[in-house]
Coordinates of C-alpha atoms in Angstrom, one line a residue:
X1 CA -30.4 15.7 -11.5
X2 CA -28.8 18.4 -9.5
X3 CA -27.2 21.7 -10.5
X4 CA -23.8 21.7 -9.0
X5 CA -21.2 24.5 -8.9
X6 CA -17.6 23.5 -8.3
X7 CA -15.3 26.3 -7.0
X8 CA -11.8 25.8 -8.4
X9 CA -10.4 23.9 -11.3
X10 CA -7.5 22.3 -9.6
X11 CA -7.0 18.5 -9.8
X12 CA -9.5 17.9 -7.0
X13 CA -12.1 20.1 -8.6
X14 CA -11.6 18.5 -12.0
X15 CA -11.8 15.0 -10.7
X16 CA -14.9 15.8 -8.7
X17 CA -16.6 17.5 -11.7
X18 CA -15.9 14.6 -14.0
X19 CA -17.4 12.1 -11.5
X20 CA -20.4 14.2 -10.8
X21 CA -21.2 14.9 -14.5
X22 CA -20.8 11.3 -15.4
X23 CA -23.9 10.4 -13.5
X24 CA -25.9 13.2 -15.1
X25 CA -25.5 16.2 -12.8
X26 CA -25.2 19.6 -14.5
X27 CA -21.8 20.8 -13.4
X28 CA -20.3 24.3 -13.7
X29 CA -16.7 24.9 -12.6
X30 CA -15.8 28.5 -11.6
X31 CA -12.1 29.1 -11.7
X32 CA -10.4 32.4 -10.6
X33 CA -7.4 32.0 -13.0
X34 CA -7.3 31.6 -16.7
X35 CA -6.6 27.8 -16.7
X36 CA -7.2 24.5 -15.0
X37 CA -4.9 22.2 -13.0
X38 CA -4.2 24.3 -10.0
X39 CA -0.7 23.5 -8.7
X40 CA -0.2 21.0 -11.6
X41 CA 1.1 23.7 -13.9
X42 CA 3.4 23.9 -16.9
X43 CA 5.9 26.5 -18.1
X44 CA 7.0 26.3 -21.8
X45 CA 9.6 28.4 -23.6
X46 CA 12.0 28.0 -26.6
X47 CA 11.0 24.3 -27.0
X48 CA 11.5 23.5 -23.3
X49 CA 8.6 22.4 -21.1
X50 CA 8.6 22.1 -17.3
X51 CA 6.2 20.9 -14.6
X52 CA 5.9 23.8 -12.1
X53 CA 4.3 21.7 -9.4
X54 CA 4.4 17.9 -8.8
X55 CA 6.2 16.0 -11.5
X56 CA 5.9 12.4 -10.5
X57 CA 2.8 10.3 -9.7
X58 CA 2.5 8.0 -6.7
X59 CA -0.5 5.6 -6.3
X60 CA -1.7 5.8 -9.9
X61 CA -4.6 3.5 -9.0
X62 CA -6.5 6.6 -7.9
X63 CA -6.5 8.1 -11.5
X64 CA -7.0 4.6 -13.0
X65 CA -10.2 4.4 -11.1
X66 CA -11.2 7.9 -12.3
X67 CA -10.6 6.9 -15.9
X68 CA -12.6 3.8 -15.6
X69 CA -15.5 5.3 -13.6
X70 CA -15.9 8.3 -15.9
X71 CA -15.2 6.8 -19.3
X72 CA -14.5 3.0 -19.1
X73 CA -10.9 3.6 -20.3
X74 CA -7.5 2.7 -18.9
X75 CA -5.4 5.5 -17.6
X76 CA -2.7 4.3 -19.9
X77 CA -5.0 5.0 -22.9
X78 CA -5.2 8.6 -21.8
X79 CA -1.5 9.4 -20.9
X80 CA 1.9 7.8 -21.4
X81 CA 2.4 6.3 -18.0
X82 CA 5.5 4.3 -16.9
X83 CA 7.4 3.6 -13.7
X84 CA 10.7 5.4 -13.1
X85 CA 13.7 3.3 -12.3
X86 CA 15.6 3.9 -10.1
X87 CA 13.0 5.5 -7.9
X88 CA 15.5 8.0 -6.6
X89 CA 19.2 8.7 -6.1
X90 CA 20.3 10.2 -2.7
X91 CA 23.4 12.2 -2.2
X92 CA 24.2 12.7 1.5
X93 CA 26.5 15.4 3.0
X94 CA 29.2 12.9 4.0
X95 CA 29.6 11.8 0.3
X96 CA 27.5 8.6 0.7
X97 CA 25.4 7.8 -2.4
X98 CA 22.3 5.6 -2.2
X99 CA 20.4 4.4 -5.3
X100 CA 16.9 3.2 -4.4
X101 CA 15.2 0.9 -6.9
X102 CA 11.5 1.3 -7.7
X103 CA 9.0 -1.3 -6.2
X104 CA 11.7 -3.6 -5.0
X105 CA 11.8 -4.4 -1.3
X106 CA 14.8 -6.6 -1.6
X107 CA 16.6 -4.0 -3.8
X108 CA 16.1 -1.3 -1.2
X109 CA 17.4 -3.6 1.6
X110 CA 20.5 -4.3 -0.5
X111 CA 21.0 -0.6 -1.3
X112 CA 20.9 0.4 2.4
X113 CA 23.2 -2.4 3.5
X114 CA 25.7 -1.4 0.8
X115 CA 25.5 2.3 1.8
X116 CA 25.3 2.1 5.6
X117 CA 26.5 -1.4 6.6
X118 CA 25.0 -4.8 7.3
X119 CA 21.7 -4.6 9.1
X120 CA 20.6 -1.1 7.9
X121 CA 18.4 -2.6 5.2
X122 CA 16.8 -5.1 7.6
X123 CA 16.0 -2.2 10.1
X124 CA 14.5 -0.2 7.3
X125 CA 12.4 -3.1 6.2
X126 CA 11.1 -3.6 9.7
X127 CA 10.0 0.1 9.8
X128 CA 8.3 -0.4 6.4
X129 CA 6.5 -3.5 7.8
X130 CA 5.1 -1.3 10.5
X131 CA 4.2 1.4 7.9
X132 CA 2.2 -1.4 6.2
X133 CA 0.3 -1.9 9.5
X134 CA -0.5 1.8 9.5
X135 CA -1.7 1.5 5.9
X136 CA -4.0 -1.4 6.8
X137 CA -5.4 0.4 9.8
X138 CA -6.0 3.7 8.1
X139 CA -6.6 3.0 4.4
X140 CA -10.4 3.0 4.6
X141 CA -11.1 5.6 7.3
X142 CA -8.3 7.9 6.3
X143 CA -8.3 7.5 2.5
X144 CA -11.3 5.8 1.0
X145 CA -14.2 7.0 3.3
X146 CA -15.5 10.3 4.5
X147 CA -14.0 11.5 7.7
X148 CA -16.1 10.0 10.5
X149 CA -18.4 12.3 12.4
X150 CA -16.3 11.3 15.5
X151 CA -12.7 11.2 14.2
X152 CA -11.2 10.5 17.6
X153 CA -10.2 6.9 16.7
X154 CA -7.8 8.6 14.2
X155 CA -6.3 10.8 16.9
X156 CA -4.3 7.7 18.2
X157 CA -1.3 6.7 16.2
X158 CA -1.6 3.2 14.8
X159 CA 2.2 2.8 14.3
X160 CA 3.2 -0.3 16.3
X161 CA 6.6 0.9 17.5
X162 CA 8.9 -1.7 19.0
X163 CA 10.3 -0.3 22.2
X164 CA 13.8 -1.6 22.8
X165 CA 16.3 -0.6 25.5
X166 CA 16.0 2.9 26.9
X167 CA 13.3 3.6 24.3
X168 CA 10.9 1.6 26.4
X169 CA 11.1 4.4 29.1
X170 CA 9.9 7.1 26.7
X171 CA 6.4 8.2 27.4
X172 CA 3.9 9.8 25.0
X173 CA 3.4 9.3 21.2
X174 CA 6.4 8.8 18.9
X175 CA 7.3 11.1 16.1
X176 CA 9.0 10.2 12.8
X177 CA 12.2 11.5 14.3
X178 CA 11.8 9.0 17.2
X179 CA 11.4 6.2 14.7
X180 CA 14.6 7.2 13.0
X181 CA 16.5 7.5 16.3
X182 CA 15.3 4.3 17.9
X183 CA 14.5 1.9 15.0
X184 CA 17.0 2.8 12.4
X185 CA 20.1 2.4 14.6
X186 CA 20.6 6.1 15.1
X187 CA 22.5 6.4 11.9
X188 CA 22.2 9.8 10.3
X189 CA 22.0 8.4 6.7
X190 CA 18.9 6.3 7.1
X191 CA 17.4 9.0 9.3
X192 CA 17.9 11.5 6.5
X193 CA 16.2 9.2 4.0
X194 CA 13.2 8.8 6.3
X195 CA 13.0 12.4 7.2
X196 CA 13.0 13.5 3.5
X197 CA 9.6 11.9 3.0
X198 CA 8.2 14.2 5.6
X199 CA 10.1 17.3 4.5
X200 CA 9.0 16.8 0.9
X201 CA 5.4 17.2 2.1
X202 CA 6.2 20.2 4.3
X203 CA 6.2 18.2 7.6
X204 CA 8.6 18.5 10.5
X205 CA 9.8 15.0 11.3
X206 CA 10.3 16.1 14.9
X207 CA 6.5 16.7 15.1
X208 CA 5.0 14.5 12.5
X209 CA 3.6 11.3 14.0
X210 CA 5.2 7.9 13.6
X211 CA 2.3 7.1 11.3
X212 CA 4.1 9.2 8.6
X213 CA 6.0 6.0 7.8
X214 CA 2.9 5.1 5.7
X215 CA 4.2 7.7 3.1
X216 CA 7.4 5.8 2.2
X217 CA 5.6 2.5 2.6
X218 CA 3.1 3.6 -0.1
X219 CA 5.7 4.9 -2.4
X220 CA 8.0 1.9 -2.1
X221 CA 5.1 -0.6 -2.4
X222 CA 3.1 1.0 -5.2
X223 CA 5.9 2.7 -7.0
X224 CA 6.6 6.1 -8.5
X225 CA 5.5 6.9 -12.1
X226 CA 6.2 9.4 -14.7
X227 CA 3.8 10.8 -17.3
X228 CA 5.1 11.4 -20.8
X229 CA 5.3 15.1 -21.6
X230 CA 5.1 16.0 -17.9
X231 CA 2.5 15.6 -15.3
X232 CA 0.5 18.5 -16.8
X233 CA -0.6 15.9 -19.4
X234 CA -2.6 14.2 -16.6
X235 CA -4.4 17.5 -15.9
X236 CA -5.1 17.8 -19.6
X237 CA -6.6 14.3 -19.7
X238 CA -8.9 14.9 -16.7
X239 CA -10.0 18.3 -18.1
X240 CA -10.7 16.6 -21.5
X241 CA -12.8 14.0 -19.6
X242 CA -14.8 16.8 -18.0
X243 CA -15.5 18.3 -21.4
X244 CA -16.6 15.0 -22.7
X245 CA -19.0 14.8 -19.9
X246 CA -20.3 18.3 -20.7
X247 CA -18.9 20.1 -17.7
X248 CA -19.0 23.8 -18.2
X249 CA -16.1 26.1 -17.2
X250 CA -16.0 29.8 -16.3
X251 CA -12.5 31.2 -16.2
X252 CA -11.4 34.5 -14.6
X253 CA -14.4 34.0 -12.4
X254 CA -13.4 34.3 -8.7
X255 CA -16.1 33.4 -6.3
X256 CA -16.6 36.2 -3.7
X257 CA -19.3 34.5 -1.7
X258 CA -21.1 31.2 -1.2
X259 CA -24.8 32.2 -1.2
X260 CA -26.7 30.9 1.8
X261 CA -30.5 30.7 1.9
X262 CA -32.7 29.0 4.5
X263 CA -29.6 27.7 6.3
X264 CA -28.0 25.9 3.3
X265 CA -25.7 26.7 0.4
X266 CA -27.8 27.9 -2.6
X267 CA -25.2 28.9 -5.1
X268 CA -22.3 31.3 -5.5
X269 CA -21.8 35.0 -6.1
X270 CA -18.9 36.0 -8.4
X271 CA -16.6 39.0 -7.9
X272 CA -18.5 40.9 -10.7
X273 CA -21.7 40.6 -8.6
X274 CA -23.4 38.0 -10.8
X275 CA -25.1 35.1 -9.0
X276 CA -25.2 31.4 -10.0
X277 CA -27.9 29.3 -8.3
X278 CA -27.1 25.7 -7.4
X279 CA -28.5 22.7 -5.5
X280 CA -25.1 21.8 -4.3
X281 CA -21.7 23.7 -4.0
X282 CA -18.4 21.9 -4.0
X283 CA -15.5 24.0 -2.9
X284 CA -12.2 22.7 -4.2
X285 CA -10.1 25.8 -3.3
X286 CA -7.9 26.0 -0.2
X287 CA -10.0 25.6 2.9
X288 CA -8.1 28.5 4.5
X289 CA -9.2 30.8 1.7
X290 CA -12.8 29.5 1.9
X291 CA -13.1 29.9 5.7
X292 CA -10.5 32.6 6.4
X293 CA -11.7 35.0 3.7
X294 CA -15.3 34.6 5.0
X295 CA -16.7 33.4 1.6
X296 CA -19.5 31.7 3.6
X297 CA -21.7 34.4 5.3
X298 CA -23.3 32.0 7.7
X299 CA -24.3 32.9 11.2
X300 CA -22.9 29.6 12.6
X301 CA -19.3 30.5 12.1
X302 CA -18.5 28.7 15.4
X303 CA -19.4 25.4 13.7
X304 CA -16.5 25.4 11.3
X305 CA -13.8 22.9 12.4
X306 CA -10.3 24.1 13.1
X307 CA -8.1 24.4 10.0
X308 CA -4.6 23.0 10.2
X309 CA -1.7 25.4 10.5
X310 CA -0.4 26.8 7.2
X311 CA 2.2 24.5 5.6
X312 CA 5.5 25.6 4.0
X313 CA 5.6 26.3 0.2
X314 CA 7.9 25.3 -2.6
X315 CA 10.6 27.1 -4.5
X316 CA 11.4 25.7 -7.9
X317 CA 14.2 26.6 -10.3
X318 CA 13.5 25.7 -13.9
X319 CA 16.7 25.1 -15.8
X320 CA 17.1 25.1 -19.6
X321 CA 20.4 23.3 -20.1
X322 CA 22.8 23.0 -23.1
X323 CA 24.1 19.6 -23.7
X324 CA 22.3 16.2 -23.8
X325 CA 21.2 14.5 -20.6
X326 CA 24.1 12.1 -19.5
X327 CA 23.4 8.4 -20.0
X328 CA 22.2 6.8 -16.8
X329 CA 21.0 10.0 -15.1
X330 CA 18.4 9.2 -12.5
X331 CA 15.0 10.9 -13.0
X332 CA 15.0 12.1 -9.4
X333 CA 18.1 12.9 -7.4
X334 CA 17.8 14.2 -3.8
X335 CA 20.7 16.3 -2.6
X336 CA 20.4 16.3 1.2
X337 CA 20.9 19.3 3.5
X338 CA 24.4 20.0 4.7
X339 CA 23.1 20.5 8.2
X340 CA 19.7 18.7 8.7
X341 CA 19.1 20.3 12.1
X342 CA 19.7 23.8 10.8
X343 CA 17.3 23.0 7.9
X344 CA 14.5 22.1 10.3
X345 CA 15.1 25.1 12.5
X346 CA 15.1 27.4 9.4
X347 CA 11.8 26.0 8.2
X348 CA 9.8 25.4 11.4
X349 CA 11.0 28.1 13.8
X350 CA 8.8 31.0 14.9
X351 CA 10.8 33.2 12.5
X352 CA 11.3 30.9 9.4
X353 CA 14.1 31.6 6.9
X354 CA 15.5 30.0 3.8
X355 CA 18.1 27.4 4.6
X356 CA 21.5 28.1 3.0
X357 CA 22.2 24.5 1.9
X358 CA 18.8 22.7 2.0
X359 CA 17.5 19.4 0.8
X360 CA 16.9 19.7 -2.9
X361 CA 15.0 17.4 -5.2
X362 CA 16.5 17.5 -8.7
X363 CA 14.2 16.2 -11.5
X364 CA 15.8 15.3 -14.8
X365 CA 13.2 13.4 -16.8
X366 CA 15.0 12.9 -20.1
X367 CA 11.7 13.3 -21.9
X368 CA 12.1 14.2 -25.6
X369 CA 8.7 16.0 -25.4
X370 CA 10.2 18.5 -22.9
X371 CA 13.2 19.7 -24.8
X372 CA 13.7 21.2 -28.2
X373 CA 16.1 18.5 -29.3
X374 CA 18.6 15.9 -28.1
X375 CA 21.3 18.4 -27.6
X376 CA 19.5 20.0 -24.6
X377 CA 18.1 19.0 -21.2
X378 CA 15.4 20.3 -18.9
X379 CA 15.8 20.0 -15.2
X380 CA 13.8 21.3 -12.2
X381 CA 15.2 22.0 -8.7
X382 CA 12.6 21.9 -5.9
X383 CA 13.1 23.0 -2.3
X384 CA 10.6 23.1 0.6
X385 CA 10.8 26.7 1.9
X386 CA 8.8 29.0 4.2
X387 CA 5.5 30.2 2.8
X388 CA 5.1 33.7 1.5
X389 CA 4.3 36.1 4.3
X390 CA 6.8 35.1 7.0
X391 CA 9.4 35.4 4.2
X392 CA 8.7 38.1 1.6
X393 CA 9.5 36.2 -1.6
X394 CA 8.8 39.3 -3.6
X395 CA 11.7 41.2 -2.0
X396 CA 14.0 42.4 -4.8
X397 CA 16.8 40.0 -5.4
X398 CA 15.8 37.4 -2.8
X399 CA 14.6 34.6 -5.0
X400 CA 17.4 34.9 -7.5
X401 CA 20.1 35.0 -4.8
X402 CA 18.6 32.0 -3.1
X403 CA 18.4 30.1 -6.4
X404 CA 22.1 30.8 -6.8
X405 CA 22.8 29.2 -3.5
X406 CA 20.6 26.2 -4.2
X407 CA 22.3 25.6 -7.6
X408 CA 25.8 25.9 -6.0
X409 CA 24.7 23.4 -3.3
X410 CA 23.7 20.7 -5.9
X411 CA 26.8 21.3 -7.9
X412 CA 28.9 20.9 -4.9
X413 CA 27.4 17.4 -4.7
X414 CA 28.7 16.7 -8.2
X415 CA 25.8 17.5 -10.5
X416 CA 27.6 20.1 -12.6
X417 CA 24.5 22.0 -13.8
X418 CA 25.5 25.7 -13.4
X419 CA 27.9 25.7 -16.3
X420 CA 25.3 24.3 -18.7
X421 CA 22.5 26.9 -18.0
X422 CA 21.1 28.6 -21.0
X423 CA 18.4 30.3 -18.9
X424 CA 16.4 29.7 -15.8
X425 CA 13.1 30.7 -14.2
X426 CA 12.7 30.9 -10.4
X427 CA 9.3 30.4 -9.0
X428 CA 8.5 31.0 -5.3
X429 CA 5.5 30.6 -2.9
X430 CA 4.4 34.1 -3.9
X431 CA 3.9 32.8 -7.5
X432 CA 1.9 29.8 -6.1
X433 CA -0.3 32.1 -4.1
X434 CA -0.9 34.4 -7.1
X435 CA -1.7 31.6 -9.5
X436 CA -3.7 29.3 -7.3
X437 CA -5.0 31.4 -4.5
X438 CA -3.4 29.2 -1.8
X439 CA -2.7 31.5 1.1
X440 CA 1.0 32.1 1.3
X441 CA 1.6 29.6 -1.4
X442 CA 1.3 26.8 1.1
X443 CA 1.2 23.2 -0.2
X444 CA -1.2 21.1 1.9
X445 CA 0.3 18.0 3.6
X446 CA -1.3 14.6 3.6
X447 CA -3.6 13.7 6.5
X448 CA -2.1 11.5 9.1
X449 CA -3.4 9.5 12.1
X450 CA -2.1 10.3 15.5
X451 CA -0.9 13.5 17.3
X452 CA -4.4 14.0 18.7
X453 CA -5.8 14.7 15.3
X454 CA -3.5 17.7 14.6
X455 CA -2.6 16.3 11.1
X456 CA -6.2 15.6 9.9
X457 CA -7.7 17.8 7.2
X458 CA -11.2 19.2 7.4
X459 CA -14.0 16.8 6.5
X460 CA -15.5 16.7 3.0
X461 CA -19.0 17.4 4.4
X462 CA -18.9 20.9 5.7
X463 CA -21.1 22.1 8.7
X464 CA -23.2 24.1 6.2
X465 CA -25.7 21.9 4.4
X466 CA -25.3 21.9 0.6
X467 CA -21.6 22.7 0.8
X468 CA -19.0 19.9 0.3
X469 CA -15.2 20.2 0.3
X470 CA -12.7 18.5 -2.1
X471 CA -9.1 18.9 -3.0
X472 CA -5.8 18.8 -1.3
X473 CA -6.7 21.0 1.7
X474 CA -9.8 18.8 2.6
X475 CA -9.9 15.2 3.8
X476 CA -7.7 13.1 3.1
X477 CA -5.1 15.9 2.6
X478 CA -2.5 17.1 0.1
X479 CA -0.7 15.4 -2.7
X480 CA -2.0 14.4 -6.1
X481 CA -3.2 10.9 -5.1
X482 CA -5.1 12.3 -2.1
X483 CA -6.7 15.1 -4.2
X484 CA -8.1 12.4 -6.4
X485 CA -9.3 10.4 -3.4
X486 CA -10.9 13.5 -1.9
X487 CA -12.8 14.0 -5.2
X488 CA -14.1 10.4 -5.1
X489 CA -15.2 10.7 -1.5
X490 CA -16.9 14.1 -2.2
X491 CA -18.7 12.8 -5.3
X492 CA -19.9 9.8 -3.3
X493 CA -21.4 12.1 -0.7
X494 CA -23.2 13.9 -3.5
X495 CA -24.8 10.6 -4.6
X496 CA -22.5 9.3 -7.3
X497 CA -20.8 5.8 -7.5

């Protein structure tokens, strides 16, 4: 069997390593930091525990497949997994409240009719039906199979927009904003709900193709799940599976170069100058770091495919709260931006800036394993913000001042958190960059069909023989489910089931 070096112990790297080792390959994972999991991090203090990256799991079938293929066990035997209900609570700037149930098409229709008037739910359901058609058209080529050598079929948007009235006169491809404008009745409330799915992944709904509707379709069809103890427990379980399959780990071992011999990858060189030979190298670090930092000294640099533009990052505020979590509190509450147009301009202009009253995801899990006792609560505020670089998140006072504004914004919506804060920790894209190596702390977006291929991630098979790509910045893109899918595709290319 082959000697394989995996660069990076994020979720994509861990999942790929587990699959590769299960069929007998000798796998070594080189990780620049001192731990595994990548962006699936954890912060613990005084009996409180917080997820510092993603905190909810969509499409758990991806990790169910990993558990079965690498150990013949159910995912539920490895972690405490359960659906959240409701899926989310939305607070809009005009005071409207929408409570969306988990995995209930009829329930979502009723909730939107109640909030926005008769017909709003039916219009939303029709958009989700077309999102299902996107899912059916792209599931295999965009999620389950390697990116085709000729990806041009995915350059066309499969969203079957119904053109009514003046919308029939519009030429060119539709964006997600066009879908909201023409198919959701032009109401700002449903448009905000749809746009939030894009914004959460760092996408501008004014540019994201109409096929982005597949994101809410997947979430509302397959549900949203929580992991007991926090999502870090999933990273722990996958790491444990790697150890069971005798994967070796080297921590504090940044790779400075992919060694190239006779026109193919032959191993890696670490920053201390040591060399590790390999028959195959799997890079699970950010593709921008791999290509942009010239870790591959290969004369055919012109063969590398274009890398998508850097995405925004995330700012999180970890709140240790006095007082028990109120009965009936939703696991996820979304406080929408006071001025959606200003938020998009702030994020996606040539000179990005933090939006004063942005869209904020408030996670309040109510998990006894994440608090010292029943008289306390742990909460996490998450905001999509410009990456580090265009905004200097290390500037003195900037992060704390912005956290103050974010907390005031959610309290103005009625959450009442500020008066309960025992302590807080503010984490910015600069922290993400330092801990994971992702340039600017960018969080990769999911791959999407349409827009001439502008939203496709680089293929798992790199132009350099012997070098494969996995993880959120490779096909099929960012997000925890897609990182797991990327690992499965990459492992299959290396000759595993």
